[in-house]
PDB file of C-alpha atoms in Angstrom:
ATOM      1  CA  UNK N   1       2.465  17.749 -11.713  1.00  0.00           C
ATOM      2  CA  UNK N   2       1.307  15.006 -14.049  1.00  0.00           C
ATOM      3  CA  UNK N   3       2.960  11.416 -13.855  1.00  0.00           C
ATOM      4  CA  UNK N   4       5.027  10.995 -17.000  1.00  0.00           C
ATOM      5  CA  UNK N   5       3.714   6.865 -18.252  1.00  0.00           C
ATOM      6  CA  UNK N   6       6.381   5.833 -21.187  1.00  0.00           C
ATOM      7  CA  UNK N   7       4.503   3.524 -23.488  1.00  0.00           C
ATOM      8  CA  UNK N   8       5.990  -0.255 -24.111  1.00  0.00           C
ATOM      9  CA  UNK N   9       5.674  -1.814 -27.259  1.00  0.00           C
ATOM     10  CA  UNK N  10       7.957  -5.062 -27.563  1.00  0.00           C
ATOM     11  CA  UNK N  11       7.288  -7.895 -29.901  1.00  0.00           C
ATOM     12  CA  UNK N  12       9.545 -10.617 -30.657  1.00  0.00           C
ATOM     13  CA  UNK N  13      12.014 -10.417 -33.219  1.00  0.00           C
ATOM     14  CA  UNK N  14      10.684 -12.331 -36.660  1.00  0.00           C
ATOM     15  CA  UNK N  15      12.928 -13.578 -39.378  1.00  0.00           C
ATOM     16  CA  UNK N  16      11.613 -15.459 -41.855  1.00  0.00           C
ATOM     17  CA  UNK N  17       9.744 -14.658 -45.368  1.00  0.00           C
ATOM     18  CA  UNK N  18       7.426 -17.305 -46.056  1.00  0.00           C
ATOM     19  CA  UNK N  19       4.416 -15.518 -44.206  1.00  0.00           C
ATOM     20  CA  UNK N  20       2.403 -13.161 -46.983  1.00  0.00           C
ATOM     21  CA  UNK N  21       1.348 -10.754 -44.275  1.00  0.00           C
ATOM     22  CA  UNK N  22       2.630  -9.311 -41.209  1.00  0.00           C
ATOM     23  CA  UNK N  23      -0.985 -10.606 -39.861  1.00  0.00           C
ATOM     24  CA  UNK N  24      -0.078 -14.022 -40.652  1.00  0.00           C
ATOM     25  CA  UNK N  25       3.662 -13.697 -38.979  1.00  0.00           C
ATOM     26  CA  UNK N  26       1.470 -12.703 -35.615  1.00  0.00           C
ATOM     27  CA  UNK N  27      -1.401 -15.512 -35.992  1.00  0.00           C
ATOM     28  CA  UNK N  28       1.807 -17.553 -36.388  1.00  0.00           C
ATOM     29  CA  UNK N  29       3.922 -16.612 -33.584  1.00  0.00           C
ATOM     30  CA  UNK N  30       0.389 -16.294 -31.432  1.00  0.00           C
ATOM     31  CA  UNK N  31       0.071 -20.274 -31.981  1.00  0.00           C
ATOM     32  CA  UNK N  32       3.581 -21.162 -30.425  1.00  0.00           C
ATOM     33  CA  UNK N  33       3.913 -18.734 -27.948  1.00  0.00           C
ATOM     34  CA  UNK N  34       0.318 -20.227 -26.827  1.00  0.00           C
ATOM     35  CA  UNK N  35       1.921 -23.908 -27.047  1.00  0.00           C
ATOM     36  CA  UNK N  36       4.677 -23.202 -25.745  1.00  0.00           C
ATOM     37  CA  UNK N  37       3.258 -21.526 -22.683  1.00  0.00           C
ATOM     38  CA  UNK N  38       1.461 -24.255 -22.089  1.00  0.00           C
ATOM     39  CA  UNK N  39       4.365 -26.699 -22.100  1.00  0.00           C
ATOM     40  CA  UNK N  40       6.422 -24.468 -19.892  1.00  0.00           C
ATOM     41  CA  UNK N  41       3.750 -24.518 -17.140  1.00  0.00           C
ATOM     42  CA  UNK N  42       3.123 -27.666 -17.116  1.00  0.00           C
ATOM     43  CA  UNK N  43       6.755 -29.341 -17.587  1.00  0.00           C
ATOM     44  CA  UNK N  44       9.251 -26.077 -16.540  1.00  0.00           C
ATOM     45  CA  UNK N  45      11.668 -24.449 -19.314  1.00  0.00           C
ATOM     46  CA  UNK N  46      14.263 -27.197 -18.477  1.00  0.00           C
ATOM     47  CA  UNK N  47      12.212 -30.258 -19.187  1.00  0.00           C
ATOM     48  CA  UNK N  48      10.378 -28.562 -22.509  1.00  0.00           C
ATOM     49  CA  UNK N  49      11.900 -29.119 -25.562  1.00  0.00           C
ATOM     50  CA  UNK N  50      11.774 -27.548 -29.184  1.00  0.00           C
ATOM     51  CA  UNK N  51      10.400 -30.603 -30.380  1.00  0.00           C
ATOM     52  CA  UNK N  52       7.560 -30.653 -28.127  1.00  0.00           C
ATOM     53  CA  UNK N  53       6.793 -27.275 -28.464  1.00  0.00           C
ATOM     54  CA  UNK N  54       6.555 -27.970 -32.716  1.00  0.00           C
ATOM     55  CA  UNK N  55       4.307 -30.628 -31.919  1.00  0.00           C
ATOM     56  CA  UNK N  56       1.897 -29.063 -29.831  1.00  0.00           C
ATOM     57  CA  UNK N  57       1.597 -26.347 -32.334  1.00  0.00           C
ATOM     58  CA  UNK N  58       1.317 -28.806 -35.341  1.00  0.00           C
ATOM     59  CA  UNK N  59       4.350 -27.262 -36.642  1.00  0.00           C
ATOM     60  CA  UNK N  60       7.296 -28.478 -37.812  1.00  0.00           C
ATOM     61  CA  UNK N  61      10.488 -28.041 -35.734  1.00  0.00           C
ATOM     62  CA  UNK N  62      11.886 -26.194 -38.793  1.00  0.00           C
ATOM     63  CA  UNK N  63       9.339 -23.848 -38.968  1.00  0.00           C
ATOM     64  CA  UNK N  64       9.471 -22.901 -35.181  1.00  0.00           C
ATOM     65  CA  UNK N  65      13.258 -21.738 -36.058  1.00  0.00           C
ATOM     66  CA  UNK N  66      12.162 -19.276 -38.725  1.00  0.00           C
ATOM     67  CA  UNK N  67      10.615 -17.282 -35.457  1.00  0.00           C
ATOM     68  CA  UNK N  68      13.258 -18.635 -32.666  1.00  0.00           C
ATOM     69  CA  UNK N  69      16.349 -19.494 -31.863  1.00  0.00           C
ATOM     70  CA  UNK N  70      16.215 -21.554 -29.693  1.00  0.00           C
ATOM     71  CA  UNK N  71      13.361 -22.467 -26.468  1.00  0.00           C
ATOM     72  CA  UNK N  72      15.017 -19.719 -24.039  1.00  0.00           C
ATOM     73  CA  UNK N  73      14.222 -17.287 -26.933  1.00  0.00           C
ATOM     74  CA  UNK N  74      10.384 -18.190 -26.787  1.00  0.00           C
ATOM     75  CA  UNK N  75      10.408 -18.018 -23.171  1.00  0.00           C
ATOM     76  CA  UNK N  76      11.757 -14.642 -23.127  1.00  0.00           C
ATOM     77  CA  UNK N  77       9.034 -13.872 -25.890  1.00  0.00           C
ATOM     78  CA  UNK N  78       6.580 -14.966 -23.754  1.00  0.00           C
ATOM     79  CA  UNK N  79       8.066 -13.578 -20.213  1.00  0.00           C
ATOM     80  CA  UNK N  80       8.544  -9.927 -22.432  1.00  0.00           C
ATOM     81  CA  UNK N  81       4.705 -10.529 -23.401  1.00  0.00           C
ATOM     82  CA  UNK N  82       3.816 -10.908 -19.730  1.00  0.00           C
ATOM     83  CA  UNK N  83       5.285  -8.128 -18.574  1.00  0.00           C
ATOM     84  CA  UNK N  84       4.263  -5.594 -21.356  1.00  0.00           C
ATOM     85  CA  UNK N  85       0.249  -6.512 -20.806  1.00  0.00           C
ATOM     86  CA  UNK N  86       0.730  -6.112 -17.090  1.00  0.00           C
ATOM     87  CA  UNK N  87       2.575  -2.799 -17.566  1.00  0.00           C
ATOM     88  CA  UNK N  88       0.029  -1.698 -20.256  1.00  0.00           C
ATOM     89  CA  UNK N  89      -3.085  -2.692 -17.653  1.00  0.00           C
ATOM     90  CA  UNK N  90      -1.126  -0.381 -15.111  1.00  0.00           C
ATOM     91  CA  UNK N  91      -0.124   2.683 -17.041  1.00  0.00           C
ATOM     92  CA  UNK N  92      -3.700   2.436 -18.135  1.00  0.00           C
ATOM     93  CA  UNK N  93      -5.897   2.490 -14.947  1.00  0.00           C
ATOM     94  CA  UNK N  94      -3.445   4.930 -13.438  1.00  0.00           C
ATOM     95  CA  UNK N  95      -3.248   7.566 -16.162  1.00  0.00           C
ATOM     96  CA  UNK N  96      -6.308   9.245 -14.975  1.00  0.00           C
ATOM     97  CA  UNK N  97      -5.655  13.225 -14.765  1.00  0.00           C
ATOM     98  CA  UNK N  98      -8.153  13.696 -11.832  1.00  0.00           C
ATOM     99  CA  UNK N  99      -6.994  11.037  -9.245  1.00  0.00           C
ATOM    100  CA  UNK N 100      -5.247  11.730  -6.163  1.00  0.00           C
ATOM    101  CA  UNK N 101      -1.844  10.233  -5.886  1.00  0.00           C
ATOM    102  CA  UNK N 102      -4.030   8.069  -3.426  1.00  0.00           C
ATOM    103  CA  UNK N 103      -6.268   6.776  -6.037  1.00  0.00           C
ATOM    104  CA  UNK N 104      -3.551   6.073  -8.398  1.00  0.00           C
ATOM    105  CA  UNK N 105      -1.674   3.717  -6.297  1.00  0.00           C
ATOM    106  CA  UNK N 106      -5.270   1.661  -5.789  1.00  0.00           C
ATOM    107  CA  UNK N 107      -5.437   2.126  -9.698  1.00  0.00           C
ATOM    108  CA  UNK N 108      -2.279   0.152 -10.025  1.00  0.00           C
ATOM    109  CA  UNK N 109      -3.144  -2.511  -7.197  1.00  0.00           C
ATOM    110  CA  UNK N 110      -6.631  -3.169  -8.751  1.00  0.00           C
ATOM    111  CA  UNK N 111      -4.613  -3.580 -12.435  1.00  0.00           C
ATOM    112  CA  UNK N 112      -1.975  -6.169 -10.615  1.00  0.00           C
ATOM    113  CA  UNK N 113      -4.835  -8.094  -9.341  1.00  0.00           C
ATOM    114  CA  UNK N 114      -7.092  -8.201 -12.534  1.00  0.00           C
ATOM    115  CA  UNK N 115      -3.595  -9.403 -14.716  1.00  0.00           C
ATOM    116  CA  UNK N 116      -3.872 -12.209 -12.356  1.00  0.00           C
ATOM    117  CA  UNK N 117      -7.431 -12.937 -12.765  1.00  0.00           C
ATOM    118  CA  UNK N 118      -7.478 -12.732 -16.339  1.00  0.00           C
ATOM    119  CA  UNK N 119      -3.772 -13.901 -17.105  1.00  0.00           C
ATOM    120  CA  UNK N 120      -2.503 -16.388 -14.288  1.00  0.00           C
ATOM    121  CA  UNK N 121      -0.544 -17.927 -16.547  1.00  0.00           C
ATOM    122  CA  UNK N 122       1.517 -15.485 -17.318  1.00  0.00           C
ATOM    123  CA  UNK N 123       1.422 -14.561 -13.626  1.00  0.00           C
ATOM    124  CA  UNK N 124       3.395 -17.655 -13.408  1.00  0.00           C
ATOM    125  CA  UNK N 125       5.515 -17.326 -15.708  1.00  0.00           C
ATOM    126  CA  UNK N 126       6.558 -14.196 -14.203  1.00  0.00           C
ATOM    127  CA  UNK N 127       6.919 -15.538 -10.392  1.00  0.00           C
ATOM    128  CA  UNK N 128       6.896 -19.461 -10.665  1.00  0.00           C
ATOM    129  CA  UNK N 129       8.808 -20.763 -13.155  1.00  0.00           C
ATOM    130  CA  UNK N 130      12.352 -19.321 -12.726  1.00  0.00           C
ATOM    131  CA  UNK N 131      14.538 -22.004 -13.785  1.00  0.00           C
ATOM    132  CA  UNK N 132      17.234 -22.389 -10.749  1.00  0.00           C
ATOM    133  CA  UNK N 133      19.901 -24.018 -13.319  1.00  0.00           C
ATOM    134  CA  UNK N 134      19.857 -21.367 -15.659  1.00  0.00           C
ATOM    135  CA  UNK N 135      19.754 -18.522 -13.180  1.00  0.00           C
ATOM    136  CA  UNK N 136      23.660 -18.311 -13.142  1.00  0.00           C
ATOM    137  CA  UNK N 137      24.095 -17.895 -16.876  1.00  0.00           C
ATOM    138  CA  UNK N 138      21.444 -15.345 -17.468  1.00  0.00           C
ATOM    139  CA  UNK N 139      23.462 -13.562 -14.417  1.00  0.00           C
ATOM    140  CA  UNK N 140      25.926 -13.265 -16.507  1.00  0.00           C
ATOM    141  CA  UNK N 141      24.331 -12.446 -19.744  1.00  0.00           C
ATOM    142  CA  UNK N 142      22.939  -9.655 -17.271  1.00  0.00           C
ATOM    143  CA  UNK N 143      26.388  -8.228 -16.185  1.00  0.00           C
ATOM    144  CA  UNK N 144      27.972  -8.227 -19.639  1.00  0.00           C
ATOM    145  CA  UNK N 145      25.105  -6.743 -21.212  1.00  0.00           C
ATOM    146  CA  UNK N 146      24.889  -9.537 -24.024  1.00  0.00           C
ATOM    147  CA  UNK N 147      21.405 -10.717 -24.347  1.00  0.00           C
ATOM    148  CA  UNK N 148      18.766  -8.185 -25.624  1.00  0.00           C
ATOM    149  CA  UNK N 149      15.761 -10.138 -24.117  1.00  0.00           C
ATOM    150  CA  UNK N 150      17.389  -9.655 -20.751  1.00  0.00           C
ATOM    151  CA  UNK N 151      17.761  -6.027 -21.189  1.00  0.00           C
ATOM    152  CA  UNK N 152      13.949  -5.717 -22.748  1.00  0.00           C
ATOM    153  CA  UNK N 153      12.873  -7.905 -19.483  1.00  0.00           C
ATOM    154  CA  UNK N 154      14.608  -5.460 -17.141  1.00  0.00           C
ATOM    155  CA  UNK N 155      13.308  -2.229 -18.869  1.00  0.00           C
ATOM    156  CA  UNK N 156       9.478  -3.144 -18.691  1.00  0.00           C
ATOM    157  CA  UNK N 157      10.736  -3.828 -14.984  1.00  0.00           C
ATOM    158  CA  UNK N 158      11.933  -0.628 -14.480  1.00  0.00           C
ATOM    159  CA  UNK N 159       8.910   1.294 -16.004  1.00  0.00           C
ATOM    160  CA  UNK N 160       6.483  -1.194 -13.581  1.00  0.00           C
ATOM    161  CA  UNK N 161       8.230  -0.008 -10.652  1.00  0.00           C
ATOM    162  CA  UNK N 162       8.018   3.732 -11.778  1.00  0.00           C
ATOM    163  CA  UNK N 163       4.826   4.016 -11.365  1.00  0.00           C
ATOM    164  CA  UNK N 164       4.530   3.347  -8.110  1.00  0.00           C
ATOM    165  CA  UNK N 165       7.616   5.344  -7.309  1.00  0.00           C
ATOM    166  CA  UNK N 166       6.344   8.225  -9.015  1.00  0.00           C
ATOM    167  CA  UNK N 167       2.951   8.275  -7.524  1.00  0.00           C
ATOM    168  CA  UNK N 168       3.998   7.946  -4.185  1.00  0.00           C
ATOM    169  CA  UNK N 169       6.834  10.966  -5.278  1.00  0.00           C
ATOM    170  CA  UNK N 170       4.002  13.216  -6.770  1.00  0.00           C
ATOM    171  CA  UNK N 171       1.984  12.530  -3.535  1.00  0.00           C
ATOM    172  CA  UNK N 172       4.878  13.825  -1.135  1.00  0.00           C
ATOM    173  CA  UNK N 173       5.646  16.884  -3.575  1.00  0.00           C
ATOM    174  CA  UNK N 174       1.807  17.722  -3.582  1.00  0.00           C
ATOM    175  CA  UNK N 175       1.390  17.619  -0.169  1.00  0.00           C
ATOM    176  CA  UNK N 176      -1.090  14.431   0.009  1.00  0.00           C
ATOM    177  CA  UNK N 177       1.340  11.659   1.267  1.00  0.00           C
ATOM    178  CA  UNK N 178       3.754  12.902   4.278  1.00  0.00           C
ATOM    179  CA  UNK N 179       7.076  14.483   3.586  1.00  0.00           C
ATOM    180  CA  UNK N 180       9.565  11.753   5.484  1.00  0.00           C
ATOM    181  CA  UNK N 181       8.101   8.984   2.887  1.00  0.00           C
ATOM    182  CA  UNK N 182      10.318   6.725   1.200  1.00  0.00           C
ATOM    183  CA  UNK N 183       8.910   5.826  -1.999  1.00  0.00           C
ATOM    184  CA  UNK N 184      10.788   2.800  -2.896  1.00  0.00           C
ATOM    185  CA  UNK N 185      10.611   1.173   0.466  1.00  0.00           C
ATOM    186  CA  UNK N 186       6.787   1.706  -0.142  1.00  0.00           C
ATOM    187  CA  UNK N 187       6.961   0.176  -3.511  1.00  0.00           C
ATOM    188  CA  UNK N 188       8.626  -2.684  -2.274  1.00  0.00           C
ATOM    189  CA  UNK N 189       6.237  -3.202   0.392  1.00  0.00           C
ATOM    190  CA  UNK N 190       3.215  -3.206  -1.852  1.00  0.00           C
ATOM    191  CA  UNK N 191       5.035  -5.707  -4.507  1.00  0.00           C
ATOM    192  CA  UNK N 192       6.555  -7.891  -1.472  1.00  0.00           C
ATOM    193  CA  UNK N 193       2.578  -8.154   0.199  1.00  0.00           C
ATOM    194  CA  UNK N 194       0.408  -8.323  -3.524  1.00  0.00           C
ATOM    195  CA  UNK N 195       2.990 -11.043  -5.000  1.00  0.00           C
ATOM    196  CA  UNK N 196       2.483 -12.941  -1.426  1.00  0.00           C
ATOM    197  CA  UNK N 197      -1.299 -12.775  -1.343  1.00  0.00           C
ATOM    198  CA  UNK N 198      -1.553 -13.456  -5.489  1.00  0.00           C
ATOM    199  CA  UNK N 199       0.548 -16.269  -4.938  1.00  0.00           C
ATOM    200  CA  UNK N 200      -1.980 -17.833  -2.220  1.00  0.00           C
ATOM    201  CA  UNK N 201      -4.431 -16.849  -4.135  1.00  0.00           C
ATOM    202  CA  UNK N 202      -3.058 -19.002  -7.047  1.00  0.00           C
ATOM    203  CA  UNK N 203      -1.946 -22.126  -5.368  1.00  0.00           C
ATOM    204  CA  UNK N 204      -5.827 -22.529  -3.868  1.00  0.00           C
ATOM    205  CA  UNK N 205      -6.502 -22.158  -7.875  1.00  0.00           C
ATOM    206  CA  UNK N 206      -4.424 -25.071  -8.789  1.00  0.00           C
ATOM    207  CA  UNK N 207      -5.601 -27.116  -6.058  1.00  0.00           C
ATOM    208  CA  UNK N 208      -9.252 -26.205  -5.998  1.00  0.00           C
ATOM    209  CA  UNK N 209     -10.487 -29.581  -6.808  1.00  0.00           C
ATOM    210  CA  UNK N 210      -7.829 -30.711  -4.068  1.00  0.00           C
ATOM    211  CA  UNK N 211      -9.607 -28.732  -1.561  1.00  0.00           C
ATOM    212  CA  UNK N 212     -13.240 -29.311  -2.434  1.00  0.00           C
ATOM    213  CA  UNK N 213     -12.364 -32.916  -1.640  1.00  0.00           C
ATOM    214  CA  UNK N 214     -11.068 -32.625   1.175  1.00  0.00           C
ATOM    215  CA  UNK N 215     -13.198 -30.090   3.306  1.00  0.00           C
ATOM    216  CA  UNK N 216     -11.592 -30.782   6.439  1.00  0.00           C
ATOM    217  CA  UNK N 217      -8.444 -29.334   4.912  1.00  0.00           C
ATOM    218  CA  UNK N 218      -6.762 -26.779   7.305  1.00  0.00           C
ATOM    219  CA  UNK N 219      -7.514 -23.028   5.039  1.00  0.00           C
ATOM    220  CA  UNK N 220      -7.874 -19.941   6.366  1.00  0.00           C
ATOM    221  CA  UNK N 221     -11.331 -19.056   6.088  1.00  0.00           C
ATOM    222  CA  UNK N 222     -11.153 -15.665   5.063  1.00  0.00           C
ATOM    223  CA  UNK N 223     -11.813 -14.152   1.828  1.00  0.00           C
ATOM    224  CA  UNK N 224      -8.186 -14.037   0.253  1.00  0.00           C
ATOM    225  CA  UNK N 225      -9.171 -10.940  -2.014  1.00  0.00           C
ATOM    226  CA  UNK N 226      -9.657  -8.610   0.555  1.00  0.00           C
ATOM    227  CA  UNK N 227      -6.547  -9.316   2.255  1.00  0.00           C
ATOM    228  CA  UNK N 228      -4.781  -7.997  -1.171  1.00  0.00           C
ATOM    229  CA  UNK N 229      -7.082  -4.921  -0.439  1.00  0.00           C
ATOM    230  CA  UNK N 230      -6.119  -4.180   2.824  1.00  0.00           C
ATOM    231  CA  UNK N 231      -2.614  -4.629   2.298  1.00  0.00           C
ATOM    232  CA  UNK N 232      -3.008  -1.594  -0.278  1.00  0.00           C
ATOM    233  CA  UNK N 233      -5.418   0.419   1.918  1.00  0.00           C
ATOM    234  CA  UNK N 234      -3.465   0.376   4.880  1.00  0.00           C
ATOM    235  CA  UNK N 235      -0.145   1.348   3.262  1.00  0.00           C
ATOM    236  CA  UNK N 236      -1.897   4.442   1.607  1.00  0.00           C
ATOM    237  CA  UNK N 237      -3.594   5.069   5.532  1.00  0.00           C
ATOM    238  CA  UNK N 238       0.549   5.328   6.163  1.00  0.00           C
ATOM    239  CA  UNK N 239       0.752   7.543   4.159  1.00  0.00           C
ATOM    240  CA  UNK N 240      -2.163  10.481   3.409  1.00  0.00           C
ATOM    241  CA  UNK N 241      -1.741  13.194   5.354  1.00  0.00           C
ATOM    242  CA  UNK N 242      -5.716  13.634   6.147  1.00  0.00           C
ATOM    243  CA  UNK N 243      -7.304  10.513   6.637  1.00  0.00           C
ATOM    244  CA  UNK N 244      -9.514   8.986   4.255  1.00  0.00           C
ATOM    245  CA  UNK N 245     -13.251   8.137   4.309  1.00  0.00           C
ATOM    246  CA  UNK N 246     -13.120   4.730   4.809  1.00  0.00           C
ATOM    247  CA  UNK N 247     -16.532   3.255   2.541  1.00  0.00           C
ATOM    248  CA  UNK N 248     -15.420   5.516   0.016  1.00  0.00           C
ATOM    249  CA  UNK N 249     -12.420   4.028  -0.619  1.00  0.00           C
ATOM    250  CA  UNK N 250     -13.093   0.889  -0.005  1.00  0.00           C
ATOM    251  CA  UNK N 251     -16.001   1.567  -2.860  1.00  0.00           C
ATOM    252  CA  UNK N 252     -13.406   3.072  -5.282  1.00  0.00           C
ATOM    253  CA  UNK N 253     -11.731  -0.798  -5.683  1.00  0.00           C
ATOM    254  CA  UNK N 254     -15.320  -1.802  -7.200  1.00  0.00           C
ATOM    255  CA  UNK N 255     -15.208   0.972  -9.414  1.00  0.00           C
ATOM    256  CA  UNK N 256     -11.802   1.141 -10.386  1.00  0.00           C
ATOM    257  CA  UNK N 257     -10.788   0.032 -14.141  1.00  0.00           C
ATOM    258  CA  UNK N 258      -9.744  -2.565 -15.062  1.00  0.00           C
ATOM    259  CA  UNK N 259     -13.124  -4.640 -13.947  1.00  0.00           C
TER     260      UNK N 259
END
């Protein structure tokens, strides 16, 4: 049984009809999502402001209304971004019709690991920058069902987590994975340990020149990368039925798209 992947396209909403082309409305909204990315990281959603945002972009504050409401707007834009490229890397690296339902789930790790690498940005955005004085009003948003953003984040959630559900399923119905496994305590293991180990992974990142300063720094001296690795490798040993060769697999996370 193939592994149904929805596709996820989601773009922020544009309202405005200055821009000649639909190109130019992207180029535009490219240059303040990038700003305001920026800003977010570096000051947090409360303590950005449109006005900053306008001015890192060279635009005026005017013009950044054309595209958004409003700065909670252009961090959902950018969270909804995020998300969509890390489901897209995903979907992709797993939608191979010869992998086992083992290979699949190191598919998906590999994919989570390379949107860090190449993204950790929005890797933040995703995990770091929660803003604690907001968190009760989007809760509410949530319940009543009013803000579309909210409902756009939480679908691209729901399709990440699928595919990790539905490998491990399609594993137990083909007979690979054993019977008595519970696929969503397995996805939430493998989400729980990456998101840990990323997050490690990212804070010796930020604090690299830290570090290199201070030698005698306690760190473990390990290489952080292959924790992430093993975390994967010994959830699937959990769960194949007939062990895996243990160099092969190990191989397959060098080979495995994305690089």
């Amino acid at each position: 049984m193939d592994i149904f992947i929805p596709s996820v396209s989601i773009i922020p909403k544009v309202t405005n009809g200055y821009c000649r082309t639909q190109r130019e409305k992207e180029q535009r909204i490219e240059l303040i999502t990038k700003a305001a990315e920026e800003l977010f990281l570096e000051k947090g959603l409360t303590h950005t402001t449109m006005d900053e945002i306008a001015e890192q972009c060279e635009l005026s504050k005017a013009a950044l209304y054309l595209y958004f409401n409003n700065k909670e707007d252009l961090f959902a834009a950018i969270m909804i971004k995020a998300m969509e490229t890390l489901y897209n890397m995903m979907a992709t690296a797993a939608n191979k019709s010869d992998f086992s339902a083992s290979d699949r789930l190191r598919a998906i790790g590999k994919a989570y690991l390379s949107f860090y690498k190449n993204n950790p940005g929005y890797f933040q955005i995703m995990n770091h920058h929660h803003d604690p004085a907001q968190e009760e009003e989007i809760h509410k948003k949530m319940a009543q069902g009013l803000d579309e953003n909210i409902k756009r984040i939480f679908a691209i959630y729901e399709n990440i987590w699928a595919l990790s559900i539905d490998t491990v399923r399609h594993g137990m119905e083909n007979g690979e994975f054993k019977q008595d496994t519970n696929a969503e305590e397995v996805t939430l293991g493998l989400w729980a340990g990456s998101n840990g180990v990323i997050q490690i992974m990212d804070h010796f990142r930020t604090h690299h020149k830290f570090l290199k300063e201070n030698p005698s720094f306690p760190v473990p001296h390990v290489s952080i990368e292959n924790v992430y690795i093993k975390i994967w490798e010994y959830t699937i040993d959990s769960l194949v039925m007939i062990p895996e060769d243990a160099v092969a697999k190990r191989a397959l996370w060098n080979n495995l798209q994305p690089s």
